[in-house]
mmCIF file of C-alpha atoms in Angstrom:
data_model
loop_
_atom_site.group_PDB
_atom_site.id
_atom_site.type_symbol
_atom_site.label_atom_id
_atom_site.label_comp_id
_atom_site.label_asym_id
_atom_site.label_seq_id
_atom_site.Cartn_x
_atom_site.Cartn_y
_atom_site.Cartn_z
ATOM 1 C CA THR A 1 -26.472 67.656 -21.767
ATOM 2 C CA LEU A 2 -29.337 65.592 -22.993
ATOM 3 C CA PRO A 3 -32.169 64.738 -20.612
ATOM 4 C CA GLU A 4 -32.055 61.131 -19.355
ATOM 5 C CA SER A 5 -34.695 58.881 -20.792
ATOM 6 C CA PHE A 6 -36.901 56.720 -18.623
ATOM 7 C CA TRP A 7 -34.946 53.622 -19.656
ATOM 8 C CA GLN A 8 -31.605 55.122 -18.637
ATOM 9 C CA ARG A 9 -32.994 56.159 -15.270
ATOM 10 C CA PHE A 10 -34.449 52.677 -14.725
ATOM 11 C CA VAL A 11 -31.224 50.868 -15.662
ATOM 12 C CA ASN A 12 -29.094 53.121 -13.467
ATOM 13 C CA GLY A 13 -31.466 53.070 -10.465
ATOM 14 C CA PRO A 14 -33.886 50.358 -9.353
ATOM 15 C CA ALA A 15 -32.829 47.734 -11.910
ATOM 16 C CA VAL A 16 -29.311 47.625 -10.528
ATOM 17 C CA MET A 17 -30.705 46.733 -7.124
ATOM 18 C CA VAL A 18 -33.666 44.525 -8.102
ATOM 19 C CA LEU A 19 -32.270 42.352 -10.918
ATOM 20 C CA PRO A 20 -29.666 40.464 -8.823
ATOM 21 C CA PHE A 21 -32.307 39.571 -6.237
ATOM 22 C CA ALA A 22 -34.735 38.506 -8.979
ATOM 23 C CA TYR A 23 -31.999 36.332 -10.497
ATOM 24 C CA LEU A 24 -31.253 34.685 -7.134
ATOM 25 C CA ALA A 25 -34.970 34.152 -6.470
ATOM 26 C CA ALA A 26 -35.429 32.491 -9.873
ATOM 27 C CA LEU A 27 -32.382 30.300 -9.288
ATOM 28 C CA TYR A 28 -33.700 29.281 -5.863
ATOM 29 C CA TRP A 29 -37.126 28.475 -7.328
ATOM 30 C CA MET A 30 -35.619 26.305 -10.069
ATOM 31 C CA MET A 31 -33.425 24.398 -7.612
ATOM 32 C CA ARG A 32 -36.370 23.704 -5.305
ATOM 33 C CA ARG A 33 -38.427 22.477 -8.236
ATOM 34 C CA LEU A 34 -35.679 20.093 -9.299
ATOM 35 C CA GLN A 35 -35.296 18.873 -5.734
ATOM 36 C CA LYS A 36 -39.011 18.156 -5.471
ATOM 37 C CA GLU A 37 -38.943 16.234 -8.745
ATOM 38 C CA GLN A 38 -36.006 14.077 -7.674
ATOM 39 C CA LEU A 39 -36.794 13.471 -4.007
ATOM 40 C CA GLY A 40 -40.551 13.772 -4.019
ATOM 41 C CA ASP A 41 -42.550 16.529 -2.437
ATOM 42 C CA GLY A 42 -43.886 14.522 0.517
ATOM 43 C CA ASN A 43 -47.246 13.702 -1.027
ATOM 44 C CA ASP A 44 -48.613 10.184 -0.954
ATOM 45 C CA ASP A 45 -47.920 9.626 -4.613
ATOM 46 C CA ASP A 46 -48.168 6.113 -6.032
ATOM 47 C CA SER A 47 -44.762 6.418 -7.649
ATOM 48 C CA PHE A 48 -43.119 6.629 -4.221
ATOM 49 C CA THR A 49 -45.201 3.954 -2.492
ATOM 50 C CA ILE A 50 -43.406 0.728 -1.687
ATOM 51 C CA LYS A 51 -45.431 -2.148 -2.998
ATOM 52 C CA THR A 52 -45.025 -5.438 -1.196
ATOM 53 C CA THR A 53 -45.968 -8.791 -2.609
ATOM 54 C CA THR A 54 -46.264 -12.112 -0.862
ATOM 55 C CA HIS A 55 -44.505 -15.093 -2.390
ATOM 56 C CA ASN A 56 -45.622 -18.548 -1.380
ATOM 57 C CA THR A 57 -42.521 -20.439 -2.512
ATOM 58 C CA THR A 58 -42.119 -23.967 -1.186
ATOM 59 C CA PHE A 59 -39.353 -26.536 -1.499
ATOM 60 C CA ASP A 60 -41.346 -28.155 -4.295
ATOM 61 C CA ASP A 61 -40.828 -24.964 -6.299
ATOM 62 C CA VAL A 62 -37.038 -25.027 -5.882
ATOM 63 C CA ALA A 63 -35.266 -26.271 -8.953
ATOM 64 C CA GLY A 64 -31.918 -27.937 -8.368
ATOM 65 C CA ILE A 65 -30.066 -31.033 -7.395
ATOM 66 C CA ASP A 66 -31.587 -33.228 -4.701
ATOM 67 C CA PRO A 67 -28.497 -33.229 -2.411
ATOM 68 C CA SER A 68 -28.518 -29.430 -2.389
ATOM 69 C CA LEU A 69 -32.188 -29.459 -1.533
ATOM 70 C CA HIS A 70 -31.483 -31.910 1.298
ATOM 71 C CA GLU A 71 -28.733 -29.663 2.723
ATOM 72 C CA LEU A 72 -30.988 -26.633 2.500
ATOM 73 C CA THR A 73 -33.732 -28.560 4.287
ATOM 74 C CA GLU A 74 -31.269 -29.378 7.087
ATOM 75 C CA VAL A 75 -30.438 -25.682 7.496
ATOM 76 C CA VAL A 76 -34.119 -24.779 7.695
ATOM 77 C CA ASN A 77 -34.711 -27.556 10.230
ATOM 78 C CA TYR A 78 -31.804 -26.207 12.294
ATOM 79 C CA ILE A 79 -33.322 -22.727 12.254
ATOM 80 C CA ARG A 80 -36.718 -24.084 13.295
ATOM 81 C CA GLU A 81 -35.470 -26.484 16.021
ATOM 82 C CA PRO A 82 -31.953 -25.597 17.169
ATOM 83 C CA ALA A 83 -32.239 -27.584 20.429
ATOM 84 C CA ALA A 84 -32.306 -30.903 18.579
ATOM 85 C CA PHE A 85 -29.084 -30.038 16.781
ATOM 86 C CA HIS A 86 -27.373 -28.649 19.896
ATOM 87 C CA SER A 87 -27.906 -31.966 21.656
ATOM 88 C CA VAL A 88 -25.599 -33.671 19.114
ATOM 89 C CA GLY A 89 -23.057 -30.817 19.187
ATOM 90 C CA ALA A 90 -23.963 -28.939 16.000
ATOM 91 C CA HIS A 91 -23.116 -25.244 15.661
ATOM 92 C CA PRO A 92 -25.282 -22.620 13.929
ATOM 93 C CA PRO A 93 -24.367 -21.899 10.304
ATOM 94 C CA ARG A 94 -22.369 -18.687 9.876
ATOM 95 C CA GLY A 95 -23.611 -18.096 6.364
ATOM 96 C CA ILE A 96 -25.034 -19.921 3.427
ATOM 97 C CA LEU A 97 -23.977 -19.352 -0.151
ATOM 98 C CA LEU A 98 -26.401 -20.682 -2.703
ATOM 99 C CA TYR A 99 -24.922 -21.160 -6.147
ATOM 100 C CA GLY A 100 -26.723 -21.759 -9.417
ATOM 101 C CA ARG A 101 -28.118 -20.299 -12.579
ATOM 102 C CA ALA A 102 -30.708 -17.575 -12.551
ATOM 103 C CA GLY A 103 -34.241 -18.794 -11.971
ATOM 104 C CA THR A 104 -33.260 -21.927 -10.033
ATOM 105 C CA GLY A 105 -34.857 -20.797 -6.768
ATOM 106 C CA LYS A 106 -31.885 -19.615 -4.732
ATOM 107 C CA THR A 107 -33.928 -16.914 -3.023
ATOM 108 C CA LEU A 108 -36.750 -18.315 -0.920
#
């Protein structure tokens, strides 16, 4: 028989035991890296900071028909002073659906 070379001894011995664990470790490392990229790694990075802006929209900025503006003003007055409306028997609005084209000021 021929003497075994170093490569044959390595492939038949330690490599059989080490390579599967190295493969699993590399797979685990890659998955963690992808998870950190997608979910963030917990650092205070600007890309994950919620930026809030203040809008000072008034009824003068609302574009639309005057009767709709009047009805919306009544709803706001009801929210601000419900006692005045309860005295005449009014009930709170269950929901308000504003309809119109984009950019007409439906969201205040």
